[in-house]
Coordinates of C-alpha atoms in Angstrom, one line a residue:
M178 CA 0.0 0.0 0.0
Q179 CA 1.2 3.5 -0.8
D180 CA 2.3 5.7 2.1
T181 CA 0.3 8.8 2.8
I182 CA 2.4 11.9 2.1
L183 CA 0.0 14.7 3.0
K184 CA -2.9 14.9 5.5
I185 CA -5.4 17.8 5.4
E186 CA -7.6 17.6 8.5
H187 CA -10.6 19.8 9.3
V188 CA -9.0 22.8 7.6
S189 CA -10.9 26.1 7.5
K190 CA -9.9 29.6 6.3
F191 CA -11.8 32.8 6.8
Y192 CA -11.5 36.2 5.2
P193 CA -13.6 39.3 6.1
G194 CA -17.1 38.3 5.0
V195 CA -15.9 35.2 3.2
T196 CA -15.5 31.6 4.2
A197 CA -12.8 30.4 1.7
L198 CA -12.5 26.9 3.3
N199 CA -14.9 25.1 5.6
D200 CA -13.8 21.9 7.5
V201 CA -11.9 20.4 4.5
S202 CA -10.3 16.9 5.1
F203 CA -8.6 14.5 2.7
E204 CA -5.2 12.6 2.2
I205 CA -2.8 12.2 -0.7
K206 CA -0.6 9.1 -1.2
K207 CA 3.1 9.0 -2.3
G208 CA 3.4 8.9 -6.0
E209 CA -0.3 9.8 -6.6
V210 CA -1.5 12.4 -9.1
R211 CA -4.5 13.9 -7.5
A212 CA -6.8 16.3 -9.4
L213 CA -8.3 19.1 -7.3
C214 CA -11.5 20.3 -9.0
G215 CA -14.1 23.0 -8.3
E216 CA -15.5 26.1 -9.7
N217 CA -13.7 29.5 -9.3
G218 CA -14.2 30.4 -5.7
A219 CA -14.4 26.8 -4.5
G220 CA -11.3 27.3 -2.4
K221 CA -8.6 25.5 -4.5
S222 CA -6.2 28.4 -4.6
T223 CA -6.6 29.1 -0.9
L224 CA -6.0 25.5 0.0
I225 CA -2.7 25.3 -2.0
K226 CA -1.5 28.5 -0.4
C227 CA -2.2 26.9 3.0
I228 CA -0.3 23.8 1.9
M229 CA 2.6 25.9 0.8
G230 CA 2.6 28.0 4.0
V231 CA 1.9 31.2 2.1
E232 CA -1.5 31.5 4.0
H233 CA -2.2 30.0 7.4
N234 CA -5.4 28.0 8.0
D235 CA -7.5 29.3 10.9
T236 CA -8.5 25.8 12.1
G237 CA -7.3 22.3 11.4
T238 CA -3.9 21.0 10.4
I239 CA -2.0 20.3 7.2
S240 CA 0.8 17.9 7.9
M241 CA 3.4 16.2 5.7
N242 CA 5.2 12.9 6.0
Y243 CA 8.9 13.8 5.7
D244 CA 11.0 10.6 6.0
G245 CA 8.6 9.1 8.5
K246 CA 8.1 12.2 10.6
W247 CA 4.9 14.2 10.4
I248 CA 5.7 17.9 10.1
V249 CA 3.8 21.2 9.6
N250 CA 5.3 23.7 7.2
S251 CA 4.9 27.2 8.7
N252 CA 6.0 29.1 5.6
A253 CA 6.9 28.7 1.9
M254 CA 10.6 28.5 2.5
E255 CA 10.1 25.7 5.0
A256 CA 7.8 23.9 2.6
Q257 CA 10.4 24.1 -0.2
K258 CA 13.1 22.9 2.2
H259 CA 10.9 19.8 2.7
G260 CA 10.4 19.2 -1.0
V261 CA 7.1 20.9 -1.6
F262 CA 7.0 23.1 -4.8
A263 CA 4.1 25.0 -6.5
N264 CA 3.5 26.3 -9.9
Y265 CA 0.8 29.0 -9.5
Q266 CA -1.8 29.9 -12.0
S267 CA -0.4 33.4 -12.6
V268 CA 3.1 33.4 -14.1
N269 CA 5.2 34.2 -11.0
I270 CA 8.8 34.8 -12.0
A271 CA 11.2 37.8 -12.1
P272 CA 10.6 39.4 -15.5
D273 CA 13.8 41.4 -15.7
L274 CA 16.1 38.5 -15.0
S275 CA 17.2 35.8 -17.4
I276 CA 15.8 32.3 -17.6
A277 CA 19.0 30.9 -15.9
E278 CA 18.8 33.6 -13.2
N279 CA 15.2 32.6 -12.5
Y280 CA 16.0 28.9 -12.4
F281 CA 18.8 29.4 -9.8
L282 CA 17.4 32.4 -7.9
G283 CA 18.7 32.1 -4.4
C284 CA 20.8 29.0 -5.1
Q285 CA 23.3 30.2 -7.7
P286 CA 26.3 27.9 -8.3
K287 CA 29.5 29.5 -7.0
K288 CA 33.2 29.5 -8.1
G289 CA 34.9 30.7 -5.0
L290 CA 33.1 33.9 -3.9
F291 CA 31.6 34.6 -7.3
V292 CA 28.6 33.2 -9.2
D293 CA 29.6 30.5 -11.7
W294 CA 27.7 31.9 -14.7
K295 CA 29.0 29.4 -17.1
K296 CA 27.8 26.4 -15.0
M297 CA 24.5 28.1 -14.3
N298 CA 23.9 28.7 -18.1
Q299 CA 25.0 25.1 -18.9
E300 CA 22.7 23.6 -16.3
S301 CA 19.8 25.8 -17.4
Q302 CA 20.4 24.7 -21.0
K303 CA 19.9 21.1 -20.0
V304 CA 16.5 21.9 -18.5
I305 CA 15.6 24.0 -21.6
D306 CA 16.5 21.1 -23.9
K307 CA 14.5 18.6 -21.7
F308 CA 11.4 20.7 -22.0
E309 CA 12.0 21.5 -25.7
M310 CA 11.7 25.2 -25.3
H311 CA 14.3 26.3 -27.9
V312 CA 15.3 29.5 -26.1
D313 CA 18.6 30.9 -24.9
P314 CA 19.2 30.6 -21.1
T315 CA 20.4 34.2 -21.1
A316 CA 17.2 35.5 -22.6
K317 CA 15.2 37.8 -20.3
I318 CA 11.8 36.6 -19.1
C319 CA 10.1 39.8 -20.2
E320 CA 11.2 39.2 -23.8
L321 CA 9.4 35.8 -24.0
P322 CA 5.8 35.2 -25.0
I323 CA 3.5 34.7 -22.0
A324 CA 3.1 31.0 -22.9
M325 CA 6.9 30.5 -22.9
Q326 CA 7.1 32.3 -19.5
A327 CA 4.5 29.7 -18.2
M328 CA 6.8 26.9 -19.5
V329 CA 9.8 28.4 -17.7
T330 CA 7.9 28.4 -14.4
I331 CA 6.9 24.8 -14.8
S332 CA 10.4 23.6 -15.9
K333 CA 12.0 25.5 -13.0
I334 CA 10.6 22.9 -10.6
S335 CA 13.0 20.3 -12.1
I336 CA 16.0 22.2 -10.9
N337 CA 15.3 21.0 -7.4
K338 CA 17.0 17.8 -6.3
D339 CA 14.7 16.8 -3.4
I340 CA 11.1 16.9 -4.7
R341 CA 8.3 15.2 -2.6
L342 CA 5.1 17.1 -3.6
V343 CA 4.4 19.3 -6.6
I344 CA 1.3 21.5 -7.0
L345 CA 0.4 22.4 -10.5
D346 CA -2.3 25.1 -10.7
E347 CA -3.7 25.4 -14.2
P348 CA -0.3 24.5 -15.8
T349 CA -1.7 24.1 -19.3
A350 CA -3.8 27.2 -19.4
L351 CA -1.3 29.1 -21.7
L352 CA 0.3 26.1 -23.4
E353 CA -0.3 24.7 -26.9
N354 CA -0.7 21.0 -27.5
D355 CA 2.9 19.9 -28.0
K356 CA 3.9 21.7 -24.7
V357 CA 1.1 20.0 -22.9
D358 CA 2.5 16.6 -24.0
I359 CA 5.9 17.6 -22.6
L360 CA 4.3 18.6 -19.3
F361 CA 2.5 15.3 -19.1
R362 CA 5.8 13.5 -19.7
F363 CA 7.3 15.5 -16.8
V364 CA 4.3 14.6 -14.6
R365 CA 4.7 10.9 -15.4
E366 CA 8.4 11.1 -14.7
L367 CA 7.8 12.6 -11.3
K368 CA 5.2 10.0 -10.5
A369 CA 7.6 7.2 -11.4
Q370 CA 10.1 8.7 -8.9
G371 CA 7.4 8.6 -6.1
V372 CA 6.6 12.3 -6.2
S373 CA 3.0 13.2 -5.4
I374 CA 1.3 15.8 -7.5
I375 CA -1.8 18.0 -6.9
Y376 CA -3.1 18.9 -10.3
I377 CA -5.6 21.7 -10.7
S378 CA -7.3 22.2 -14.1
H379 CA -10.6 23.2 -15.6
R380 CA -9.9 21.1 -18.7
M381 CA -11.7 17.9 -17.9
E382 CA -10.0 15.8 -20.6
E383 CA -6.6 16.5 -19.0
I384 CA -7.8 15.3 -15.6
M385 CA -9.1 12.1 -17.2
T386 CA -5.8 11.6 -19.0
I387 CA -3.1 12.3 -16.4
C388 CA -4.7 11.9 -12.9
D389 CA -5.1 8.8 -10.7
S390 CA -7.9 10.3 -8.5
V391 CA -9.9 13.5 -8.1
T392 CA -11.0 15.6 -5.1
I393 CA -13.9 18.0 -5.6
L394 CA -14.5 21.2 -3.6
K395 CA -17.6 23.4 -3.8
D396 CA -18.0 26.7 -2.1
G397 CA -15.1 26.0 0.2
T398 CA -16.4 22.6 1.4
Y399 CA -15.2 19.1 0.6
V400 CA -17.6 17.2 -1.7
D401 CA -15.9 13.9 -2.6
T402 CA -12.7 12.0 -3.6
L403 CA -13.0 9.4 -6.3
P404 CA -10.7 7.1 -8.3
I405 CA -10.4 8.5 -11.9
E406 CA -11.8 5.3 -13.4
E407 CA -15.1 5.9 -11.5
V408 CA -15.5 9.4 -13.0
T409 CA -16.9 10.6 -16.2
K410 CA -16.5 14.1 -17.5
D411 CA -20.2 14.9 -17.1
K412 CA -20.3 13.4 -13.6
L413 CA -17.3 15.4 -12.5
I414 CA -18.8 18.7 -13.9
A415 CA -22.1 17.9 -12.2
K416 CA -20.4 17.4 -8.8
M417 CA -18.4 20.7 -9.3
V418 CA -21.3 23.0 -10.3
G419 CA -24.2 21.1 -8.6
R420 CA -26.1 20.7 -11.9
E421 CA -25.8 19.1 -15.3
V422 CA -24.0 21.3 -17.9
S423 CA -24.9 20.8 -21.6
D424 CA -22.5 21.4 -24.5
I425 CA -21.1 24.8 -23.5
Y426 CA -20.1 25.7 -27.1
N427 CA -23.7 25.3 -28.3
I428 CA -24.5 29.0 -28.5
R429 CA -26.8 30.6 -31.1
H430 CA -25.1 31.9 -34.3
F431 CA -26.5 34.7 -36.4
E432 CA -26.3 35.7 -40.0
P433 CA -23.3 38.1 -40.4
G434 CA -24.3 41.6 -41.4
E435 CA -22.3 44.5 -42.9
E436 CA -18.6 44.8 -42.7
L437 CA -17.6 46.2 -39.3
L438 CA -13.8 46.0 -39.3
R439 CA -11.2 45.5 -42.0
V440 CA -7.5 45.1 -41.5
E441 CA -5.2 45.3 -44.6
N442 CA -1.5 44.4 -45.0
F443 CA -0.7 44.5 -41.3
T444 CA 3.1 44.1 -40.8
D445 CA 5.5 44.7 -37.9
S446 CA 9.2 44.1 -37.5
K447 CA 9.2 40.5 -36.4
H448 CA 5.8 39.1 -35.3
F449 CA 3.5 39.2 -38.4
R450 CA 3.6 40.0 -42.2
N451 CA 0.9 41.2 -44.7
V452 CA -2.1 40.1 -42.6
N453 CA -5.5 40.8 -44.0
F454 CA -8.9 40.0 -42.5
K455 CA -12.5 41.3 -42.1
L456 CA -15.1 41.1 -39.3
H457 CA -18.8 41.6 -39.8
R458 CA -21.6 42.5 -37.5
G459 CA -23.0 39.5 -35.6
E460 CA -20.0 37.4 -36.4
I461 CA -17.5 35.5 -34.2
L462 CA -14.1 35.3 -35.9
G463 CA -11.7 32.9 -34.4
F464 CA -7.9 33.1 -34.4
T465 CA -5.6 30.2 -33.4
G466 CA -2.0 29.1 -33.8
L467 CA 1.0 28.0 -31.9
V468 CA 3.1 30.2 -29.6
G469 CA 4.9 32.8 -31.7
A470 CA 2.3 32.8 -34.5
G471 CA 1.6 36.5 -34.0
R472 CA -2.1 36.3 -33.1
S473 CA -2.0 38.5 -29.9
E474 CA 0.6 40.9 -31.4
I475 CA -1.7 41.7 -34.3
M476 CA -4.6 42.6 -32.0
R477 CA -2.3 44.6 -29.7
S478 CA -1.1 46.5 -32.8
L479 CA -4.6 47.0 -34.0
V480 CA -5.6 48.8 -30.8
G481 CA -2.3 50.8 -30.5
V482 CA -0.7 48.9 -27.6
E483 CA 2.2 48.0 -29.9
K484 CA 3.5 49.6 -33.1
R485 CA 3.3 48.2 -36.6
E486 CA 5.4 49.1 -39.7
A487 CA 2.6 49.0 -42.2
G488 CA -1.1 48.4 -42.6
D489 CA -4.4 50.1 -42.5
V490 CA -7.6 49.8 -40.4
Y491 CA -11.1 50.5 -41.6
V492 CA -14.1 50.7 -39.3
S493 CA -17.5 50.5 -41.1
G494 CA -15.6 51.2 -44.4
K495 CA -13.9 54.3 -43.1
K496 CA -10.1 54.4 -42.7
V497 CA -9.1 55.3 -39.1
D498 CA -5.8 56.1 -37.4
I499 CA -5.4 54.3 -34.1
K500 CA -2.4 55.4 -32.1
N501 CA -3.3 54.1 -28.7
P502 CA -6.0 52.1 -26.8
S503 CA -8.0 55.3 -26.2
D504 CA -8.3 55.9 -29.9
A505 CA -9.3 52.3 -30.4
L506 CA -12.2 52.7 -27.9
K507 CA -13.2 55.9 -29.6
Y508 CA -13.6 54.0 -32.8
G509 CA -15.5 51.2 -31.0
I510 CA -12.8 48.6 -30.6
G511 CA -12.1 47.0 -27.2
L512 CA -9.3 44.5 -26.4
L513 CA -9.6 42.1 -23.5
T514 CA -6.0 41.1 -23.1
E515 CA -4.4 37.7 -22.6
D516 CA -3.0 38.4 -19.2
R517 CA -5.9 39.9 -17.2
R518 CA -3.9 40.2 -14.0
A519 CA -1.0 42.2 -15.6
D520 CA -2.9 44.6 -17.9
G521 CA -6.6 43.7 -17.8
C522 CA -7.5 45.0 -14.4
A523 CA -6.1 46.8 -11.3
L524 CA -6.1 44.2 -8.6
G525 CA -5.5 46.6 -5.8
L526 CA -8.6 48.7 -6.7
S527 CA -12.3 48.1 -6.3
I528 CA -14.7 46.4 -8.8
K529 CA -16.4 49.8 -9.1
Y530 CA -13.3 51.7 -10.0
N531 CA -12.1 49.0 -12.5
I532 CA -15.4 49.0 -14.3
S533 CA -15.5 52.8 -14.6
M534 CA -11.8 53.5 -15.4
C535 CA -12.2 53.5 -19.2
A536 CA -15.4 55.5 -19.2
M537 CA -14.9 58.3 -16.7
D538 CA -16.7 60.7 -19.0
T539 CA -19.9 58.8 -18.4
I540 CA -19.8 59.5 -14.7
S541 CA -18.3 63.0 -14.6
K542 CA -19.3 66.6 -15.2
A543 CA -17.1 69.7 -15.3
G544 CA -14.2 67.6 -14.0
F545 CA -16.1 66.2 -11.0
L546 CA -17.0 62.5 -10.5
N547 CA -20.5 61.5 -9.7
L548 CA -19.8 58.8 -7.2
K549 CA -23.4 57.7 -6.9
K550 CA -23.6 57.4 -10.7
E551 CA -20.4 55.4 -10.6
T552 CA -21.8 52.9 -8.1
V553 CA -25.1 52.5 -10.1
Q554 CA -23.1 52.0 -13.3
A555 CA -20.8 49.4 -11.7
K556 CA -23.7 47.5 -10.2
K557 CA -25.5 47.4 -13.5
H558 CA -22.6 46.1 -15.6
S559 CA -21.3 43.7 -12.9
K560 CA -24.9 42.2 -12.9
D561 CA -24.9 42.1 -16.7
V562 CA -21.9 39.7 -16.6
N563 CA -22.8 38.0 -13.3
V564 CA -19.8 39.0 -11.2
K565 CA -20.2 37.1 -7.9
T566 CA -19.4 39.6 -5.2
P567 CA -21.0 40.9 -2.0
S568 CA -20.3 44.5 -3.1
V569 CA -18.8 46.5 -6.0
D570 CA -16.5 48.0 -3.4
Q571 CA -14.7 44.6 -3.1
L572 CA -11.1 44.6 -4.3
V573 CA -10.6 42.9 -7.7
G574 CA -7.6 41.0 -6.3
N575 CA -9.9 39.2 -3.8
L576 CA -12.0 37.8 -6.6
S577 CA -11.6 34.4 -8.3
G578 CA -10.1 34.3 -11.7
G579 CA -13.4 33.9 -13.5
N580 CA -14.9 36.9 -11.7
Q581 CA -11.8 39.0 -12.5
Q582 CA -12.3 38.2 -16.1
K583 CA -16.0 39.2 -15.9
V584 CA -14.9 42.6 -14.3
V585 CA -12.6 43.2 -17.4
I586 CA -15.6 42.5 -19.7
A587 CA -17.8 44.8 -17.6
K588 CA -15.2 47.5 -17.9
F589 CA -15.6 47.5 -21.7
L590 CA -19.3 47.3 -21.5
C591 CA -19.2 50.9 -20.1
C592 CA -17.6 52.0 -23.4
N593 CA -20.1 50.1 -25.5
P594 CA -17.7 49.2 -28.4
D595 CA -18.9 47.5 -31.6
V596 CA -15.9 45.2 -31.8
F597 CA -14.9 43.0 -28.8
I598 CA -11.5 41.2 -29.0
F599 CA -11.2 38.4 -26.5
D600 CA -7.6 37.1 -26.2
E601 CA -7.7 33.8 -24.4
P602 CA -11.0 34.7 -22.7
T603 CA -11.3 31.6 -20.5
V604 CA -7.8 30.9 -19.3
G605 CA -7.9 29.5 -15.7
I606 CA -11.7 29.7 -15.2
D607 CA -14.2 27.0 -14.5
V608 CA -16.7 25.4 -16.7
G609 CA -19.6 27.3 -15.2
A610 CA -17.9 30.7 -15.7
K611 CA -16.9 29.6 -19.3
E612 CA -20.5 28.9 -20.1
E613 CA -21.5 32.3 -18.8
I614 CA -18.9 34.0 -20.9
Y615 CA -19.9 32.1 -24.1
K616 CA -23.5 33.1 -23.5
F617 CA -22.4 36.7 -23.1
I618 CA -20.6 36.4 -26.5
E619 CA -23.8 35.1 -28.0
K620 CA -25.6 38.1 -26.6
L621 CA -23.1 40.5 -28.1
T622 CA -23.5 39.0 -31.6
E623 CA -27.2 39.1 -31.2
Q624 CA -26.9 42.8 -30.7
G625 CA -24.9 43.2 -33.9
K626 CA -21.5 43.4 -32.3
G627 CA -18.5 41.8 -33.9
V628 CA -16.4 39.4 -31.8
I629 CA -12.8 38.2 -32.3
V630 CA -11.8 35.2 -30.2
I631 CA -8.1 34.3 -29.9
S632 CA -7.6 30.9 -28.2
S633 CA -4.9 28.2 -28.0
Y634 CA -7.6 25.8 -26.9
L635 CA -8.9 24.2 -30.1
P636 CA -12.2 22.9 -28.8
E637 CA -13.1 26.4 -27.7
V638 CA -12.1 28.4 -30.8
M639 CA -13.5 25.7 -33.2
G640 CA -16.7 25.4 -31.2
L641 CA -17.4 29.1 -31.0
S642 CA -16.3 30.5 -34.4
D643 CA -18.3 31.4 -37.4
R644 CA -15.0 31.7 -39.3
L645 CA -11.6 30.5 -38.1
I646 CA -8.2 31.9 -39.1
V647 CA -5.1 29.8 -38.5
M648 CA -1.7 31.5 -38.2
A649 CA 1.9 30.2 -38.2
Q650 CA 5.0 32.2 -37.8
G651 CA 3.3 35.6 -38.5
N652 CA 1.3 34.5 -41.5
I653 CA -2.3 33.4 -42.1
T654 CA -2.0 29.8 -43.3
A655 CA -5.7 28.9 -43.5
E656 CA -9.2 30.2 -43.2
F657 CA -12.2 28.0 -42.6
D658 CA -15.8 29.2 -43.1
K659 CA -19.0 28.0 -41.2
E660 CA -19.5 25.0 -43.5
A661 CA -15.9 23.8 -43.3
L662 CA -15.9 24.1 -39.5
K663 CA -18.7 21.5 -39.3
T664 CA -16.3 18.7 -40.4
L665 CA -13.0 20.3 -39.4
T666 CA -10.7 18.2 -37.1
E667 CA -8.1 19.4 -34.6
E668 CA -5.5 17.6 -36.5
E669 CA -6.2 19.6 -39.7
V670 CA -6.0 22.8 -37.7
L671 CA -2.7 21.8 -36.1
S672 CA -1.2 20.9 -39.5
K673 CA -2.0 24.4 -40.8
A674 CA -0.6 25.9 -37.6
S675 CA 2.7 24.1 -38.1
I676 CA 3.3 25.3 -41.7
E677 CA 6.6 27.1 -42.1
G678 CA 6.1 30.9 -42.6

């Protein structure tokens, strides 16, 4: 029989006005891959912070079997000393340092009194090769695409020699298919070494593929623990959300109307070349491709976040000059960025302020803010997208990932754009919140808005789109219309996404 490595006994955690965890108990065995499932706000992130010693549970104990002795880790440093490592949902590395410096942060190899840079870069290159990242160990993190940054944080775990327990929180949220395969290979390698893994994901098919068992949390309480062979995808979702969930991509589609947006000959210095596309009213246009394909860079250039070398933008047939995101909103184009925590919302400010920040003119007069009107507006738009919160005065940083994403959407509702660009709209959010966002996209198209969805998750982008554009190395390599999408396979999309530019 496998030895128990982790015991969670009657753990509760309270925040002002919120019960994050309520009397949660379960165990994890040595060498077991345990899925931890639940909707956003179920308590998963709080629990892993308590396991890591980042947060302290108010009641109960979390103890670890370390060489036959039961210990309680009081902080993150102590947890790592005892072989517990976590990869958090948000990319958590030093952006201005190199990959090698991030790998060996706090444990640099020395030659005498000095850092042995040559050895550090050589050891880092071994990890980079193992995870097939094809990057230079001296490259700065901030120069890498967000998906590659995510891969660096995952691969960093392998630098450690004594690993007992690894927590992976939404590790594949930003990864394309081939990198997911590499991650799974790493998970199986750890399992073979007797390392236990807590695996958190909202992608049900991953859980069925890689995990041995699954624990479900709901509203901070323990629901059940089951062997994976006793679980179906539908059964798992029903236990998570407390109800049956139908095909979440089965939204209504509408006949496209007049041309709303046209992009011609978009080119920048290194990310994309001669890109052309159109978007019509009532249409969902999908973009997909591997990391580095240029999808996000095109949209950031479109709204003026980044510069382009050439190309024109037409809104409703009229050529416009967009120099910055404020210009884009003026012309009715809103971009919901890939990284909501970094540049989608202000985590340290209230829901109310976040929703109003792009539309201060709607709540001000003669330079003075109408605070009552701000509250009314925030309540309306947060209700429109079903933000789960006791008050619009709640800090956005205290919300779950799904509710943070809804706040970003509500922010753009204030500006009432005609074109909504969703870049990875459902990264790290649960199936219930996904369903709500998809229904909201349906509502936008019903109103005659145009929607662009960028997603690395093929079931999502293929299931939602009226037309699908595939990119590889800065070029459009394929475009599929509504009829073609009915019979299109993921393998066909991936083959087009892998074509040399």
